[in-house]
């Protein structure tokens, strides 16, 4: 049985770091932490910084954790990312969000098979299944969003033009 990587932890750490770097107080606090200075006393800085689990209070960095973050970011930017990321178990409940996710999936499918191709429903279902469990919902949402055009009999689909 293949092993699956934990992508959520290192990606969560990277997201948290970059979110913190966008706030001047937290950016300064991270700088202080990296130099081993005590964290600022204000709760609005100390609280978020306490969640940075790869930076110890003495300024020491958990090198293995930082390396894992860097390797995961490199993987997610590579053509191998699709092999590491599972399918979507659920699509957002709100119609606008659901259609946006479905439209993106349909667009990716046609980028890969060729934007001018026409796919049978079975071919489209197989391609969508690489990304999401509920292929019928994705297919319907993409049509409703105007990203896919369905033949009158529902047997063929193509990417909408324009």
PDB file of C-alpha atoms in Angstrom:
ATOM      1  CA  UNK A   1       0.000   0.000   0.000  1.00  0.00           C
ATOM      2  CA  UNK A   2       1.512   3.374  -0.985  1.00  0.00           C
ATOM      3  CA  UNK A   3       2.326   5.810   1.753  1.00  0.00           C
ATOM      4  CA  UNK A   4       0.752   9.215   1.656  1.00  0.00           C
ATOM      5  CA  UNK A   5       2.678  12.283   2.654  1.00  0.00           C
ATOM      6  CA  UNK A   6       1.436  14.704   5.225  1.00  0.00           C
ATOM      7  CA  UNK A   7       1.177  17.846   3.127  1.00  0.00           C
ATOM      8  CA  UNK A   8      -1.200  19.695   5.452  1.00  0.00           C
ATOM      9  CA  UNK A   9       1.311  20.263   8.255  1.00  0.00           C
ATOM     10  CA  UNK A  10       4.182  21.773   6.242  1.00  0.00           C
ATOM     11  CA  UNK A  11       1.813  23.744   4.004  1.00  0.00           C
ATOM     12  CA  UNK A  12      -0.003  25.030   7.073  1.00  0.00           C
ATOM     13  CA  UNK A  13       3.310  26.117   8.587  1.00  0.00           C
ATOM     14  CA  UNK A  14       4.268  27.942   5.381  1.00  0.00           C
ATOM     15  CA  UNK A  15       0.878  29.643   5.144  1.00  0.00           C
ATOM     16  CA  UNK A  16       1.077  30.730   8.765  1.00  0.00           C
ATOM     17  CA  UNK A  17       4.590  32.131   8.312  1.00  0.00           C
ATOM     18  CA  UNK A  18       3.707  34.125   5.227  1.00  0.00           C
ATOM     19  CA  UNK A  19       0.525  35.414   6.837  1.00  0.00           C
ATOM     20  CA  UNK A  20       2.543  36.562   9.831  1.00  0.00           C
ATOM     21  CA  UNK A  21       5.164  38.207   7.619  1.00  0.00           C
ATOM     22  CA  UNK A  22       2.448  40.445   6.205  1.00  0.00           C
ATOM     23  CA  UNK A  23       1.826  42.042   9.631  1.00  0.00           C
ATOM     24  CA  UNK A  24       4.582  44.419  10.812  1.00  0.00           C
ATOM     25  CA  UNK A  25       4.219  43.528  14.526  1.00  0.00           C
ATOM     26  CA  UNK A  26       4.384  39.807  13.840  1.00  0.00           C
ATOM     27  CA  UNK A  27       7.245  40.229  11.375  1.00  0.00           C
ATOM     28  CA  UNK A  28       9.205  42.060  14.071  1.00  0.00           C
ATOM     29  CA  UNK A  29       8.282  39.361  16.576  1.00  0.00           C
ATOM     30  CA  UNK A  30       9.548  36.623  14.265  1.00  0.00           C
ATOM     31  CA  UNK A  31      12.785  38.568  13.855  1.00  0.00           C
ATOM     32  CA  UNK A  32      13.139  38.822  17.611  1.00  0.00           C
ATOM     33  CA  UNK A  33      12.409  35.119  17.957  1.00  0.00           C
ATOM     34  CA  UNK A  34      15.057  34.216  15.384  1.00  0.00           C
ATOM     35  CA  UNK A  35      17.646  36.207  17.319  1.00  0.00           C
ATOM     36  CA  UNK A  36      16.661  34.555  20.584  1.00  0.00           C
ATOM     37  CA  UNK A  37      15.126  37.693  22.080  1.00  0.00           C
ATOM     38  CA  UNK A  38      12.091  37.309  24.268  1.00  0.00           C
ATOM     39  CA  UNK A  39       8.764  37.503  22.467  1.00  0.00           C
ATOM     40  CA  UNK A  40       6.957  40.816  22.809  1.00  0.00           C
ATOM     41  CA  UNK A  41       4.692  40.991  25.820  1.00  0.00           C
ATOM     42  CA  UNK A  42       1.536  42.010  23.975  1.00  0.00           C
ATOM     43  CA  UNK A  43      -0.939  39.169  23.589  1.00  0.00           C
ATOM     44  CA  UNK A  44      -1.718  40.088  19.970  1.00  0.00           C
ATOM     45  CA  UNK A  45       1.898  39.254  19.066  1.00  0.00           C
ATOM     46  CA  UNK A  46       2.805  36.631  21.663  1.00  0.00           C
ATOM     47  CA  UNK A  47      -0.317  34.541  20.908  1.00  0.00           C
ATOM     48  CA  UNK A  48       0.250  34.071  17.180  1.00  0.00           C
ATOM     49  CA  UNK A  49       4.005  33.600  17.633  1.00  0.00           C
ATOM     50  CA  UNK A  50       3.378  30.793  20.118  1.00  0.00           C
ATOM     51  CA  UNK A  51       1.898  28.763  17.237  1.00  0.00           C
ATOM     52  CA  UNK A  52       5.165  28.864  15.254  1.00  0.00           C
ATOM     53  CA  UNK A  53       6.231  25.386  16.303  1.00  0.00           C
ATOM     54  CA  UNK A  54       9.476  25.297  14.299  1.00  0.00           C
ATOM     55  CA  UNK A  55      10.974  28.290  16.167  1.00  0.00           C
ATOM     56  CA  UNK A  56      12.016  27.649  19.761  1.00  0.00           C
ATOM     57  CA  UNK A  57      12.027  30.403  22.417  1.00  0.00           C
ATOM     58  CA  UNK A  58      15.842  30.470  22.423  1.00  0.00           C
ATOM     59  CA  UNK A  59      15.934  31.278  18.693  1.00  0.00           C
ATOM     60  CA  UNK A  60      16.863  27.761  17.615  1.00  0.00           C
ATOM     61  CA  UNK A  61      15.109  26.594  14.475  1.00  0.00           C
ATOM     62  CA  UNK A  62      13.785  23.069  13.991  1.00  0.00           C
ATOM     63  CA  UNK A  63      15.811  22.494  10.829  1.00  0.00           C
ATOM     64  CA  UNK A  64      13.967  19.283   9.940  1.00  0.00           C
ATOM     65  CA  UNK A  65      10.614  21.087  10.037  1.00  0.00           C
ATOM     66  CA  UNK A  66      11.913  23.981   7.927  1.00  0.00           C
ATOM     67  CA  UNK A  67      13.436  21.539   5.438  1.00  0.00           C
ATOM     68  CA  UNK A  68      10.107  19.690   5.236  1.00  0.00           C
ATOM     69  CA  UNK A  69       8.319  22.981   4.498  1.00  0.00           C
ATOM     70  CA  UNK A  70      10.804  23.826   1.730  1.00  0.00           C
ATOM     71  CA  UNK A  71      10.579  20.335   0.207  1.00  0.00           C
ATOM     72  CA  UNK A  72       6.773  20.390   0.293  1.00  0.00           C
ATOM     73  CA  UNK A  73       6.631  23.810  -1.356  1.00  0.00           C
ATOM     74  CA  UNK A  74       9.021  22.583  -4.057  1.00  0.00           C
ATOM     75  CA  UNK A  75       6.872  19.496  -4.589  1.00  0.00           C
ATOM     76  CA  UNK A  76       3.692  21.552  -4.868  1.00  0.00           C
ATOM     77  CA  UNK A  77       5.337  23.668  -7.579  1.00  0.00           C
ATOM     78  CA  UNK A  78       6.434  20.606  -9.553  1.00  0.00           C
ATOM     79  CA  UNK A  79       4.609  18.447 -12.053  1.00  0.00           C
ATOM     80  CA  UNK A  80       4.610  15.705  -9.421  1.00  0.00           C
ATOM     81  CA  UNK A  81       2.121  17.527  -7.162  1.00  0.00           C
ATOM     82  CA  UNK A  82      -0.853  15.824  -8.785  1.00  0.00           C
ATOM     83  CA  UNK A  83       0.531  12.471  -7.624  1.00  0.00           C
ATOM     84  CA  UNK A  84       0.645  13.604  -4.002  1.00  0.00           C
ATOM     85  CA  UNK A  85      -2.671  15.387  -3.640  1.00  0.00           C
ATOM     86  CA  UNK A  86      -5.840  13.408  -3.201  1.00  0.00           C
ATOM     87  CA  UNK A  87      -9.223  14.072  -4.733  1.00  0.00           C
ATOM     88  CA  UNK A  88     -11.647  16.559  -3.283  1.00  0.00           C
ATOM     89  CA  UNK A  89     -13.968  14.732  -0.922  1.00  0.00           C
ATOM     90  CA  UNK A  90     -16.529  17.483  -1.050  1.00  0.00           C
ATOM     91  CA  UNK A  91     -17.454  20.515  -3.059  1.00  0.00           C
ATOM     92  CA  UNK A  92     -18.452  23.733  -1.278  1.00  0.00           C
ATOM     93  CA  UNK A  93     -22.158  23.952  -0.493  1.00  0.00           C
ATOM     94  CA  UNK A  94     -22.657  27.526  -1.709  1.00  0.00           C
ATOM     95  CA  UNK A  95     -23.586  27.562  -5.379  1.00  0.00           C
ATOM     96  CA  UNK A  96     -21.095  30.282  -6.363  1.00  0.00           C
ATOM     97  CA  UNK A  97     -18.218  28.517  -4.613  1.00  0.00           C
ATOM     98  CA  UNK A  98     -19.265  25.126  -5.954  1.00  0.00           C
ATOM     99  CA  UNK A  99     -19.426  26.437  -9.493  1.00  0.00           C
ATOM    100  CA  UNK A 100     -16.040  28.147  -9.147  1.00  0.00           C
ATOM    101  CA  UNK A 101     -14.364  24.905  -7.993  1.00  0.00           C
ATOM    102  CA  UNK A 102     -16.141  22.876 -10.667  1.00  0.00           C
ATOM    103  CA  UNK A 103     -15.257  25.409 -13.359  1.00  0.00           C
ATOM    104  CA  UNK A 104     -11.598  25.211 -12.368  1.00  0.00           C
ATOM    105  CA  UNK A 105     -11.647  21.410 -12.491  1.00  0.00           C
ATOM    106  CA  UNK A 106     -13.294  21.425 -15.936  1.00  0.00           C
ATOM    107  CA  UNK A 107     -10.788  23.981 -17.199  1.00  0.00           C
ATOM    108  CA  UNK A 108      -7.857  21.884 -15.975  1.00  0.00           C
ATOM    109  CA  UNK A 109      -9.331  18.779 -17.626  1.00  0.00           C
ATOM    110  CA  UNK A 110      -9.560  20.519 -20.983  1.00  0.00           C
ATOM    111  CA  UNK A 111      -6.134  22.117 -20.612  1.00  0.00           C
ATOM    112  CA  UNK A 112      -4.774  18.591 -20.333  1.00  0.00           C
ATOM    113  CA  UNK A 113      -6.785  16.859 -23.060  1.00  0.00           C
ATOM    114  CA  UNK A 114      -6.869  19.826 -25.426  1.00  0.00           C
ATOM    115  CA  UNK A 115      -9.200  22.798 -25.259  1.00  0.00           C
ATOM    116  CA  UNK A 116     -10.765  22.097 -28.685  1.00  0.00           C
ATOM    117  CA  UNK A 117     -11.642  18.479 -27.981  1.00  0.00           C
ATOM    118  CA  UNK A 118     -15.123  17.176 -27.426  1.00  0.00           C
ATOM    119  CA  UNK A 119     -15.371  14.510 -24.735  1.00  0.00           C
ATOM    120  CA  UNK A 120     -18.031  11.891 -24.226  1.00  0.00           C
ATOM    121  CA  UNK A 121     -19.732  11.935 -20.851  1.00  0.00           C
ATOM    122  CA  UNK A 122     -17.769   8.816 -19.858  1.00  0.00           C
ATOM    123  CA  UNK A 123     -14.448  10.408 -20.859  1.00  0.00           C
ATOM    124  CA  UNK A 124     -15.277  13.603 -18.995  1.00  0.00           C
ATOM    125  CA  UNK A 125     -16.383  11.639 -15.928  1.00  0.00           C
ATOM    126  CA  UNK A 126     -13.112   9.702 -15.881  1.00  0.00           C
ATOM    127  CA  UNK A 127     -11.091  12.922 -16.129  1.00  0.00           C
ATOM    128  CA  UNK A 128     -13.118  14.685 -13.432  1.00  0.00           C
ATOM    129  CA  UNK A 129     -12.777  11.640 -11.163  1.00  0.00           C
ATOM    130  CA  UNK A 130      -9.058  12.401 -10.931  1.00  0.00           C
ATOM    131  CA  UNK A 131      -9.999  15.553  -9.006  1.00  0.00           C
ATOM    132  CA  UNK A 132     -13.338  14.996  -7.276  1.00  0.00           C
ATOM    133  CA  UNK A 133     -15.563  12.179  -6.078  1.00  0.00           C
ATOM    134  CA  UNK A 134     -18.866  13.721  -7.152  1.00  0.00           C
ATOM    135  CA  UNK A 135     -18.295  13.855 -10.912  1.00  0.00           C
ATOM    136  CA  UNK A 136     -21.939  14.542 -11.743  1.00  0.00           C
ATOM    137  CA  UNK A 137     -21.987  17.633  -9.521  1.00  0.00           C
ATOM    138  CA  UNK A 138     -18.763  18.960 -11.028  1.00  0.00           C
ATOM    139  CA  UNK A 139     -20.029  18.324 -14.546  1.00  0.00           C
ATOM    140  CA  UNK A 140     -23.410  20.029 -13.891  1.00  0.00           C
ATOM    141  CA  UNK A 141     -21.811  22.968 -12.074  1.00  0.00           C
ATOM    142  CA  UNK A 142     -19.333  23.536 -14.906  1.00  0.00           C
ATOM    143  CA  UNK A 143     -22.201  23.587 -17.408  1.00  0.00           C
ATOM    144  CA  UNK A 144     -24.258  25.914 -15.170  1.00  0.00           C
ATOM    145  CA  UNK A 145     -21.231  28.198 -14.784  1.00  0.00           C
ATOM    146  CA  UNK A 146     -20.922  28.416 -18.565  1.00  0.00           C
ATOM    147  CA  UNK A 147     -17.488  26.776 -18.669  1.00  0.00           C
ATOM    148  CA  UNK A 148     -18.690  23.609 -20.405  1.00  0.00           C
ATOM    149  CA  UNK A 149     -21.172  23.242 -23.232  1.00  0.00           C
ATOM    150  CA  UNK A 150     -23.235  20.051 -23.275  1.00  0.00           C
ATOM    151  CA  UNK A 151     -24.719  18.539 -26.434  1.00  0.00           C
ATOM    152  CA  UNK A 152     -28.515  18.458 -26.630  1.00  0.00           C
ATOM    153  CA  UNK A 153     -28.579  14.744 -25.806  1.00  0.00           C
ATOM    154  CA  UNK A 154     -26.089  15.165 -22.930  1.00  0.00           C
ATOM    155  CA  UNK A 155     -23.656  12.689 -24.466  1.00  0.00           C
ATOM    156  CA  UNK A 156     -20.812  15.095 -25.299  1.00  0.00           C
ATOM    157  CA  UNK A 157     -19.089  18.048 -23.655  1.00  0.00           C
ATOM    158  CA  UNK A 158     -16.682  20.692 -24.829  1.00  0.00           C
ATOM    159  CA  UNK A 159     -15.050  23.740 -23.310  1.00  0.00           C
ATOM    160  CA  UNK A 160     -17.060  26.909 -23.910  1.00  0.00           C
ATOM    161  CA  UNK A 161     -15.369  29.470 -26.095  1.00  0.00           C
ATOM    162  CA  UNK A 162     -14.995  33.110 -25.139  1.00  0.00           C
TER     163      UNK A 162
END
